Coordinates of C-alpha atoms in Angstrom, one line a residue:
M1 CA 0.0 0.0 0.0
V2 CA 3.0 2.3 0.5
G3 CA 3.7 3.0 -3.1
L4 CA 0.1 3.8 -4.2
A5 CA -0.5 5.8 -1.1
T6 CA 2.6 7.9 -1.6
V7 CA 2.0 8.6 -5.3
F8 CA -1.8 9.0 -5.4
G9 CA -2.7 9.6 -1.7
A10 CA -4.8 6.4 -1.3
G11 CA -3.5 2.9 -0.8
G12 CA -6.1 1.1 -2.9
G13 CA -6.2 -0.4 -6.4
T14 CA -7.4 2.2 -8.9
S15 CA -9.7 0.0 -11.0
S16 CA -12.8 -2.2 -10.7
Y17 CA -12.8 -5.9 -11.6
E18 CA -15.2 -5.2 -14.5
E19 CA -12.6 -3.0 -16.2
I20 CA -10.2 -5.8 -16.7
E21 CA -12.9 -7.4 -18.9
Q22 CA -12.9 -4.4 -21.2
T23 CA -9.3 -3.1 -21.2
D24 CA -7.1 -3.3 -24.3
C25 CA -3.7 -4.2 -22.7
I26 CA -2.8 -6.1 -19.6
L27 CA 0.6 -6.2 -17.9
L28 CA 0.4 -9.1 -15.4
W29 CA 3.6 -8.5 -13.3
G30 CA 4.8 -10.8 -10.6
S31 CA 1.5 -12.5 -10.2
N32 CA 0.3 -16.1 -10.8
A33 CA -3.3 -14.9 -10.5
R34 CA -4.8 -18.0 -12.0
E35 CA -3.8 -19.9 -8.8
A36 CA -3.4 -17.1 -6.2
H37 CA -6.5 -15.1 -7.2
P38 CA -8.7 -17.5 -9.3
I39 CA -11.9 -15.5 -9.0
F40 CA -10.3 -12.4 -10.3
F41 CA -8.5 -14.4 -13.0
H42 CA -11.9 -15.3 -14.5
H43 CA -12.5 -11.6 -15.0
L44 CA -9.1 -11.4 -16.7
I45 CA -9.9 -14.3 -19.0
K46 CA -13.0 -12.5 -20.1
G47 CA -10.8 -9.5 -21.0
I48 CA -8.5 -11.8 -23.1
R49 CA -11.5 -13.3 -24.9
N50 CA -12.8 -9.8 -25.5
G51 CA -9.5 -9.0 -27.3
A52 CA -7.1 -7.7 -24.7
K53 CA -3.4 -8.4 -25.3
M54 CA -1.7 -9.7 -22.2
Y55 CA 2.0 -9.6 -21.3
A56 CA 3.1 -11.7 -18.3
V57 CA 6.2 -10.7 -16.4
D58 CA 7.3 -13.5 -14.1
P59 CA 10.5 -15.5 -13.5
R60 CA 8.4 -18.7 -14.0
R61 CA 6.2 -19.6 -16.9
T62 CA 3.2 -20.0 -14.6
S63 CA -0.2 -21.2 -15.4
S64 CA -1.2 -17.6 -15.7
A65 CA 1.7 -16.8 -18.1
K66 CA 0.5 -19.5 -20.4
W67 CA -2.6 -17.3 -21.2
A68 CA -0.4 -14.4 -22.2
D69 CA 0.5 -13.2 -25.7
M70 CA 4.1 -12.9 -24.5
W71 CA 5.9 -14.2 -21.4
L72 CA 8.8 -12.1 -20.2
G73 CA 10.8 -14.4 -17.9
L74 CA 12.9 -11.9 -16.1
E75 CA 15.6 -12.7 -13.5
V76 CA 14.3 -12.6 -9.9
G77 CA 14.6 -9.1 -8.5
S78 CA 15.3 -7.3 -11.7
D79 CA 11.8 -5.7 -12.0
I80 CA 13.1 -2.1 -11.6
V81 CA 15.5 -2.5 -14.5
L82 CA 12.7 -3.7 -16.7
A83 CA 10.2 -1.0 -15.7
N84 CA 12.8 1.8 -16.1
A85 CA 13.8 0.4 -19.5
I86 CA 10.2 0.3 -20.6
G87 CA 9.8 3.9 -19.4
R88 CA 13.0 5.0 -21.3
E89 CA 11.8 3.3 -24.5
I90 CA 8.3 5.0 -24.2
I91 CA 10.0 8.4 -23.9
A92 CA 12.6 7.7 -26.6
A93 CA 9.9 6.5 -29.1
G94 CA 7.8 9.7 -28.5
L95 CA 4.9 7.7 -26.9
A96 CA 4.7 9.5 -23.6
N97 CA 1.4 11.3 -22.9
R98 CA 2.9 14.8 -22.7
E99 CA -0.4 16.6 -22.2
F100 CA -1.2 14.3 -19.2
I101 CA 2.3 14.6 -17.8
E102 CA 2.3 18.4 -17.9
R103 CA -1.1 18.8 -16.4
A104 CA -1.3 16.0 -13.8
T105 CA 2.2 15.0 -12.7
E106 CA 5.4 16.4 -11.3
G107 CA 9.1 15.3 -11.4
F108 CA 9.0 14.2 -15.1
A109 CA 12.3 15.9 -16.1
A110 CA 14.2 14.2 -13.2
Y111 CA 12.6 10.8 -14.1
Q112 CA 13.5 11.2 -17.8
S113 CA 17.1 11.9 -16.9
H114 CA 17.1 9.1 -14.3
V115 CA 16.0 6.3 -16.7
E116 CA 18.3 7.4 -19.5
S117 CA 21.0 4.8 -18.5
Y118 CA 18.4 2.0 -18.5
T119 CA 18.8 1.2 -22.2
L120 CA 17.3 -1.9 -23.8
A121 CA 20.7 -3.4 -24.1
Y122 CA 21.4 -2.9 -20.4
A123 CA 18.0 -4.3 -19.4
E124 CA 18.6 -7.4 -21.6
M125 CA 21.9 -8.0 -19.8
I126 CA 20.3 -7.7 -16.3
T127 CA 16.8 -9.2 -16.8
K128 CA 17.8 -11.7 -19.5
I129 CA 14.7 -10.6 -21.5
P130 CA 15.5 -9.9 -25.2
A131 CA 15.6 -6.2 -26.0
E132 CA 13.1 -6.5 -28.8
A133 CA 10.6 -8.1 -26.4
I134 CA 11.0 -5.2 -24.0
R135 CA 10.5 -2.8 -26.9
E136 CA 7.3 -4.6 -27.9
V137 CA 5.8 -4.4 -24.4
A138 CA 6.7 -0.7 -24.1
H139 CA 5.1 0.2 -27.4
A140 CA 2.0 -2.0 -26.8
Y141 CA 1.4 -0.5 -23.3
A142 CA 1.9 3.1 -24.4
K143 CA -0.2 2.8 -27.6
A144 CA -3.1 0.9 -26.1
P145 CA -6.3 3.0 -25.7
T146 CA -6.6 1.5 -22.2
A147 CA -4.2 -0.5 -20.2
Q148 CA -3.8 -2.0 -16.7
I149 CA -0.8 -3.1 -14.7
L150 CA -1.6 -5.9 -12.2
W151 CA 0.8 -7.2 -9.5
T152 CA 0.9 -9.3 -6.4
L153 CA 3.6 -10.5 -4.0
G154 CA 6.1 -11.2 -6.8
I155 CA 6.5 -7.4 -6.8
T156 CA 6.2 -6.6 -3.1
E157 CA 8.0 -9.4 -1.3
H158 CA 11.4 -7.9 -2.1
A159 CA 13.7 -5.7 -0.1
T160 CA 12.9 -3.2 -2.9
G161 CA 9.2 -3.9 -2.9
S162 CA 8.0 -0.4 -2.5
D163 CA 10.4 0.9 -5.1
N164 CA 9.2 -1.9 -7.4
V165 CA 5.7 -0.4 -7.1
F166 CA 6.9 3.1 -7.7
S167 CA 8.5 2.0 -10.9
L168 CA 5.2 0.6 -12.1
C169 CA 3.3 3.8 -11.0
N170 CA 5.8 5.7 -13.1
L171 CA 4.7 3.8 -16.2
S172 CA 1.1 4.7 -15.6
L173 CA 1.9 8.4 -15.2
L174 CA 4.1 8.3 -18.3
T175 CA 1.2 7.1 -20.5
G176 CA -1.9 8.4 -18.7
H177 CA -3.0 4.9 -17.9
V178 CA -4.6 5.8 -14.6
G179 CA -7.7 7.8 -13.5
R180 CA -10.0 6.7 -16.2
W181 CA -12.2 3.7 -17.1
G182 CA -10.1 0.7 -18.3
S183 CA -6.7 2.1 -17.3
G184 CA -5.2 1.7 -13.9
L185 CA -3.0 0.0 -11.3
V186 CA -4.3 -3.1 -9.6
P187 CA -2.5 -4.7 -6.7
L188 CA -4.2 -8.1 -6.0
R189 CA -4.2 -8.5 -2.3
G190 CA -2.6 -11.6 -0.8
Q191 CA -5.4 -12.6 1.5
N192 CA -9.1 -11.9 1.9
N193 CA -9.7 -8.5 3.4
V194 CA -6.1 -7.3 3.3
Q195 CA -7.4 -4.2 1.7
G196 CA -10.0 -3.8 4.5
G197 CA -7.4 -4.3 7.2
G198 CA -5.4 -1.4 5.8
D199 CA -8.5 0.7 5.4
M200 CA -9.4 0.2 9.1
G201 CA -6.0 1.5 10.2
S202 CA -4.0 -1.7 10.8
L203 CA -0.9 0.1 9.5
P204 CA 1.6 1.6 12.0
N205 CA 1.4 5.1 10.5
K206 CA -2.3 5.4 9.6
L207 CA -5.6 5.8 11.3
P208 CA -8.8 4.4 9.8
G209 CA -9.5 5.8 6.3
F210 CA -5.8 6.3 5.7
A211 CA -5.6 9.4 7.9
D212 CA -2.0 10.1 8.7
I213 CA -1.2 9.6 12.4
T214 CA 1.2 12.6 12.3
D215 CA -1.7 14.9 11.2
V216 CA -2.7 17.0 14.2
E217 CA -6.2 17.7 12.8
A218 CA -6.8 14.1 11.9
R219 CA -5.8 12.9 15.4
A220 CA -8.0 15.5 17.0
R221 CA -11.1 14.1 15.2
F222 CA -10.4 10.6 16.5
E223 CA -9.5 11.8 20.0
E224 CA -12.8 13.6 20.2
V225 CA -14.8 10.5 19.4
W226 CA -12.6 8.0 21.2
G227 CA -12.2 10.2 24.3
A228 CA -8.5 9.3 24.6
P229 CA -5.2 10.7 23.1
V230 CA -3.8 9.1 20.0
P231 CA 0.0 8.7 20.0
P232 CA 1.5 11.2 17.5
E233 CA 4.3 8.9 16.4
P234 CA 4.0 6.0 14.0
G235 CA 4.2 2.5 15.6
K236 CA 6.2 -0.5 14.4
H237 CA 5.4 -2.7 11.5
L238 CA 5.8 -6.5 11.8
T239 CA 9.5 -6.6 10.9
L240 CA 10.4 -3.9 13.4
M241 CA 8.3 -5.7 16.1
F242 CA 10.6 -8.7 15.7
E243 CA 13.6 -6.5 15.9
A244 CA 12.2 -4.9 19.1
M245 CA 11.7 -8.4 20.5
D246 CA 15.3 -9.2 19.7
Q247 CA 16.4 -6.1 21.5
G248 CA 14.3 -6.7 24.5
E249 CA 12.1 -3.7 23.9
L250 CA 8.9 -5.7 23.2
E251 CA 8.0 -8.2 25.9
A252 CA 4.3 -8.9 25.2
V253 CA 2.6 -9.6 21.9
W254 CA -1.0 -10.2 20.9
V255 CA -1.3 -12.1 17.6
I256 CA -4.7 -11.9 16.0
G257 CA -5.4 -14.3 13.1
E258 CA -1.8 -14.6 12.1
N259 CA 0.8 -17.5 12.1
P260 CA 4.2 -15.8 12.2
A261 CA 5.8 -18.9 13.7
D262 CA 5.5 -20.4 10.2
S263 CA 5.1 -17.4 7.9
E264 CA 8.0 -15.2 8.9
A265 CA 11.3 -15.2 6.9
D266 CA 14.3 -16.8 8.7
V267 CA 11.6 -18.5 10.8
S268 CA 14.0 -20.3 13.1
H269 CA 15.0 -16.9 14.5
A270 CA 11.3 -15.8 14.6
R271 CA 10.3 -18.8 16.7
K272 CA 13.1 -18.2 19.2
L273 CA 11.9 -14.6 19.6
L274 CA 8.3 -15.6 20.1
S275 CA 9.2 -18.3 22.6
A276 CA 11.3 -15.8 24.6
L277 CA 8.5 -13.3 25.1
D278 CA 7.2 -12.7 28.6
T279 CA 3.6 -12.9 27.3
L280 CA 2.3 -14.3 24.0
I281 CA -1.4 -14.0 23.4
V282 CA -3.0 -15.5 20.3
S283 CA -6.5 -15.2 18.9
D284 CA -7.3 -17.7 16.2
I285 CA -9.9 -20.2 14.8
V286 CA -7.5 -23.1 14.3
M287 CA -4.5 -24.7 15.9
T288 CA -1.2 -23.2 14.5
R289 CA 2.4 -23.4 15.5
T290 CA 2.0 -19.9 16.9
V291 CA -0.9 -21.0 19.0
E292 CA 1.3 -23.8 20.4
L293 CA 3.8 -21.2 21.6
A294 CA 1.2 -19.0 23.3
D295 CA 0.8 -18.3 27.0
V296 CA -2.9 -17.4 26.5
V297 CA -5.2 -18.5 23.6
F298 CA -8.5 -16.8 22.8
P299 CA -10.7 -19.0 20.5
A300 CA -12.1 -16.8 17.8
A301 CA -15.1 -17.1 15.5
A302 CA -14.7 -17.6 11.7
G303 CA -15.2 -14.1 10.2
W304 CA -16.8 -15.4 7.0
A305 CA -19.6 -17.5 8.6
E306 CA -19.8 -16.9 12.4
T307 CA -19.8 -13.1 12.6
D308 CA -21.6 -10.0 11.4
G309 CA -19.5 -7.2 9.7
T310 CA -17.9 -6.1 6.5
V311 CA -15.2 -7.3 4.1
T312 CA -13.3 -5.2 1.5
S313 CA -12.0 -6.6 -1.8
S314 CA -9.0 -5.6 -3.9
E315 CA -11.4 -3.3 -6.0
R316 CA -12.2 -1.4 -2.7
R317 CA -15.7 -2.9 -2.7
V318 CA -17.1 -3.1 0.9
Q319 CA -19.6 -6.0 1.3
R320 CA -21.6 -7.3 4.2
V321 CA -20.7 -10.5 6.1
R322 CA -23.6 -12.1 7.8
K323 CA -23.6 -14.6 10.7
A324 CA -24.8 -18.0 9.5
L325 CA -23.7 -20.2 12.3
N326 CA -22.9 -19.9 16.0
P327 CA -19.2 -20.3 16.7
P328 CA -18.3 -23.6 18.5
G329 CA -17.5 -24.0 22.2
E330 CA -16.1 -20.8 23.8
A331 CA -15.2 -19.1 20.5
V332 CA -16.5 -15.6 20.1
D333 CA -16.2 -12.8 17.5
D334 CA -12.8 -10.9 17.5
I335 CA -14.7 -7.7 18.4
E336 CA -16.1 -9.4 21.5
I337 CA -12.6 -10.6 22.5
L338 CA -11.4 -7.0 22.3
V339 CA -14.4 -5.7 24.2
R340 CA -13.8 -8.2 27.0
M341 CA -10.1 -7.3 27.1
A342 CA -11.0 -3.6 27.3
K343 CA -13.4 -4.3 30.2
A344 CA -10.7 -6.2 32.1
M345 CA -8.5 -3.1 31.6
G346 CA -11.2 -0.8 33.0
H347 CA -13.1 0.3 29.9
D348 CA -16.7 -0.6 29.2
W349 CA -17.5 -0.9 25.5
S350 CA -20.3 -3.4 25.8
N351 CA -23.1 -1.0 24.7
M352 CA -21.8 -1.2 21.0
D353 CA -22.9 -3.9 18.5
N354 CA -21.1 -4.5 15.3
E355 CA -23.2 -2.1 13.3
A356 CA -22.6 0.6 15.9
W357 CA -18.8 0.0 15.6
W358 CA -19.2 0.4 11.8
D359 CA -21.2 3.6 12.1
E360 CA -18.4 5.0 14.3
L361 CA -15.9 4.2 11.6
R362 CA -18.1 5.9 9.0
S363 CA -18.2 9.0 11.1
L364 CA -14.4 9.2 11.1
S365 CA -13.4 7.9 7.6
P366 CA -14.7 10.1 4.7
L367 CA -14.0 7.1 2.5
H368 CA -16.8 5.2 4.1
G369 CA -19.2 7.9 5.2
G370 CA -22.0 6.8 2.9
M371 CA -21.8 3.1 3.5
S372 CA -24.6 2.3 5.9
Y373 CA -25.4 -1.4 6.6
D374 CA -28.8 -0.8 4.8
R375 CA -27.0 0.5 1.7
L376 CA -24.4 -2.3 1.7
E377 CA -27.3 -4.8 1.9
S378 CA -29.4 -3.3 -0.9
S379 CA -26.5 -2.6 -3.3
G380 CA -24.5 -5.8 -2.8
G381 CA -21.5 -3.7 -2.0
L382 CA -20.1 -0.2 -2.5
Q383 CA -16.6 1.0 -3.5
W384 CA -14.8 3.6 -1.6
P385 CA -14.6 6.6 -1.6
C386 CA -18.3 6.9 -0.8
P387 CA -18.5 10.1 1.3
D388 CA -22.3 10.3 1.9
E389 CA -25.5 8.3 1.5
D390 CA -26.3 10.0 -1.8
H391 CA -23.0 8.9 -3.3
P392 CA -23.0 5.8 -5.6
G393 CA -19.5 4.8 -4.7
T394 CA -16.4 5.1 -6.9
T395 CA -15.7 2.6 -9.7
F396 CA -12.2 3.9 -10.4
L397 CA -9.9 6.3 -8.6
H398 CA -8.1 9.5 -9.5
A399 CA -10.4 10.9 -12.2
R400 CA -9.3 14.3 -10.7
L401 CA -6.0 13.9 -12.7
W402 CA -7.9 14.4 -15.9
V403 CA -9.6 17.7 -14.8
D404 CA -8.0 20.8 -16.1
P405 CA -6.6 22.3 -14.0
V406 CA -6.0 19.1 -12.0
E407 CA -7.9 18.9 -8.7
G408 CA -5.7 18.4 -5.7
P409 CA -2.0 17.5 -5.7
R410 CA -0.2 16.4 -8.8
A411 CA 1.0 12.8 -8.9
P412 CA 4.8 12.6 -8.6
F413 CA 7.2 10.5 -10.6
T414 CA 9.6 8.6 -8.3
C415 CA 13.2 7.9 -9.4
V416 CA 14.2 4.4 -8.2
D417 CA 17.3 2.4 -8.9
W418 CA 17.8 -1.3 -9.2
V419 CA 19.4 -3.0 -6.3
A420 CA 20.3 -6.7 -6.6
P421 CA 18.7 -9.2 -4.1
A422 CA 20.3 -9.2 -0.7
D423 CA 20.9 -13.0 -0.8
A424 CA 23.6 -13.1 -3.5
L425 CA 24.3 -16.1 -5.7
D426 CA 27.8 -17.5 -5.6
D427 CA 29.6 -20.9 -5.9
D428 CA 28.3 -22.1 -2.6
F429 CA 24.7 -21.1 -3.2
P430 CA 24.3 -21.0 -7.0
L431 CA 20.5 -21.5 -7.4
R432 CA 17.8 -18.9 -6.9
L433 CA 14.8 -20.1 -4.9
T434 CA 11.5 -18.2 -5.2
T435 CA 8.2 -19.1 -3.5
G436 CA 4.6 -18.7 -4.4
R437 CA 1.1 -20.2 -4.0
A438 CA -0.8 -23.2 -5.4
L439 CA -4.5 -23.1 -6.4
D440 CA -5.8 -25.6 -3.8
S441 CA -3.8 -24.4 -0.7
F442 CA -3.9 -21.3 1.5
N443 CA -1.0 -19.6 3.3
T444 CA 0.7 -21.8 5.9
G445 CA -1.8 -24.7 5.3
V446 CA -3.6 -24.7 8.6
Q447 CA -7.0 -24.3 6.9
S448 CA -6.3 -26.3 3.7
G449 CA -3.8 -28.9 4.8
S450 CA -6.4 -31.4 6.1
I451 CA -7.7 -32.1 2.6
N452 CA -5.9 -33.9 -0.2
P453 CA -7.3 -32.9 -3.6
P454 CA -5.9 -34.6 -6.8
I455 CA -4.5 -31.3 -8.1
R456 CA -2.3 -30.7 -5.0
Y457 CA 1.3 -29.9 -5.4
G458 CA 3.8 -27.5 -3.8
D459 CA 5.8 -29.5 -1.3
T460 CA 8.6 -30.3 -3.8
L461 CA 11.6 -28.3 -5.1
D462 CA 10.8 -27.6 -8.7
V463 CA 13.8 -27.3 -11.0
S464 CA 14.7 -27.4 -14.6
Q465 CA 16.2 -30.5 -16.3
L466 CA 19.4 -28.6 -16.8
D467 CA 19.7 -27.8 -13.1
A468 CA 18.8 -31.4 -12.2
D469 CA 21.7 -32.5 -14.4
R470 CA 23.9 -29.9 -12.9
F471 CA 23.3 -31.1 -9.3
D472 CA 23.1 -34.8 -10.5
V473 CA 19.6 -35.4 -9.1
S474 CA 16.6 -37.1 -10.6
D475 CA 12.9 -36.5 -10.5
G476 CA 11.4 -37.6 -7.1
E477 CA 14.8 -37.9 -5.4
R478 CA 15.1 -36.6 -1.9
V479 CA 17.8 -34.0 -1.5
L480 CA 19.2 -31.5 1.1
V481 CA 18.4 -27.9 0.2
S482 CA 20.5 -25.4 2.0
S483 CA 20.7 -21.6 2.3
R484 CA 23.0 -19.4 4.4
R485 CA 20.4 -19.8 7.3
G486 CA 19.6 -23.5 7.4
S487 CA 18.9 -26.7 5.6
I488 CA 15.8 -28.9 5.0
E489 CA 15.1 -32.1 3.1
M490 CA 12.9 -31.9 0.0
D491 CA 11.8 -34.1 -3.0
V492 CA 12.9 -32.9 -6.4
R493 CA 10.3 -32.3 -9.2
I494 CA 11.7 -31.6 -12.6
V495 CA 9.4 -29.1 -14.5
G496 CA 9.9 -28.9 -18.2
D497 CA 9.4 -25.1 -18.6
M498 CA 11.3 -24.0 -15.4
S499 CA 14.0 -21.6 -16.3
P500 CA 17.6 -22.8 -15.6
G501 CA 19.0 -21.2 -12.5
L502 CA 15.6 -20.9 -10.8
A503 CA 13.9 -23.2 -8.2
F504 CA 10.4 -22.9 -6.9
T505 CA 8.3 -24.2 -4.1
T506 CA 5.3 -23.0 -2.1
F507 CA 5.0 -22.1 1.6
H508 CA 1.8 -24.1 2.2
F509 CA 3.4 -27.1 4.0
P510 CA 5.6 -26.0 6.9
E511 CA 5.1 -29.3 8.8
K512 CA 6.5 -31.2 5.8
V513 CA 8.8 -28.6 4.2
D514 CA 9.7 -25.8 6.6
I515 CA 10.8 -23.5 3.7
N516 CA 11.1 -20.3 5.8
L517 CA 14.0 -21.9 7.6
L518 CA 15.8 -20.9 4.3
T519 CA 14.4 -17.5 3.4
I520 CA 16.3 -14.3 4.3
D521 CA 15.0 -11.7 6.7
A522 CA 16.2 -8.7 4.6
W523 CA 13.3 -6.3 4.3
D524 CA 11.9 -3.3 2.6
P525 CA 12.6 -0.2 4.8
K526 CA 9.5 1.5 3.5
S527 CA 6.9 -1.3 4.0
G528 CA 8.6 -3.8 6.3
T529 CA 8.0 -6.7 3.9
A530 CA 10.6 -9.4 3.9
E531 CA 12.4 -10.6 0.8
F532 CA 10.7 -14.0 0.5
K533 CA 11.1 -14.1 -3.3
A534 CA 14.9 -14.2 -3.6
T535 CA 16.8 -16.9 -1.6
A536 CA 20.2 -18.3 -2.7
I537 CA 20.3 -22.0 -2.2
N538 CA 22.3 -25.1 -2.9
V539 CA 21.1 -28.7 -3.6
T540 CA 23.1 -31.7 -2.3
K541 CA 22.4 -35.4 -2.8
L542 CA 21.7 -37.0 0.6
A543 CA 24.2 -39.7 -0.1
E544 CA 26.9 -37.0 -0.1
V545 CA 25.8 -35.4 3.2

């Protein structure tokens, strides 16, 4: 959310799902949406069948990339080189939307100078994508009447994740592919309601509705309603919390619906830190490794079936969630857990039901002001911003950039440079491991691991035939996979269209393949996201260990 919020002032995808069905050009960048976001991918397929041209940018030729007109199999972590080279080519070919740039943006001259060194030849050398392929993508994107760039964790789970997003935003500003129907920037969120979580203020520097916590007037509005002071300094994101645990500054942690004991990078270190806390409280609906470490466990209700509330999708659409079942045993709604904790600490919030909490949020967040429960029920969902009850919701963001003169601040170009992945390849660790998702599984597997569908995969180390020959291993062979942080045993799977030098696995099966024992905890200083996508590994035959 950092990149979009910095450039455009709102940390949400700019377009609606319907627009992907009608756009002319699609850049699917760092996303295997067919498996990670299958419902959205059905909308995308409609766009392809309606004539859209799609370019897939991904180190792997994924099941999504096989739908593309062209697959650009870049080297892991070279996204900024590719984006800057595309930008340079658009400018050099005279395809930049100068009228839009002059009216709606700032910083173009600096950006033009900055990308001058990112020639097609240089980009080919770093990304391993042929220069002519890069040229074709640049021209197709710039010339298309409408175009969208879509991405997921393949862009953001890098130490340069926010800069990666900035580099994509630059392309939309360069061509005017933002702020109008069919053109936009679409981050597909990693889990259900990730967008909603950010909207509600679960970011260390934001209040609900993306109000900045350092804004005195914004804090005053919340303080008046809440009857308590709001700390003026940003808090810590997840990575900084773990650093604070390591330094003894953070002694008590409450984990709500998260499994960091399996999902964190360099997870062996994370488990040690969680185990050493004075107090670890966990609220969850299932048994996880984090629950097993907890001092106190609060059994929670399943948000999708056992509670009343709202959920927000990647297109900023807020929809109602309705209680269908009573939660089992002693499990209760997350809000009820928080209310009981507040009461134990001397504050009585028990006179508020879930709709009342939502109405309080609406009174404080202009993005949600017009979204009453009644309107959400009758409409099937509304897209923010929706400031009042006469407003229909907003299908796409930033139309203001097309008003002359532009309404509000201009959108800035951001000069970003390529930095190689932190976990460098060398003779000891010559293979690049990247991770991702599989269609039938979810996150760390605690919700999907109990089933065994026939399409299941993801607990193997996928490599090319060339790399299997290089390491003298065969399909199905069990091997030792090592990084600079640890080693695990895995079975090899030889995949015909895997790029040489690249290995892949999922993170869905930590009980069988504890893959985050290998990943590096280098992280993006702007967002706090760890570099899960670029680990240097070696593969050794077990007989040689």
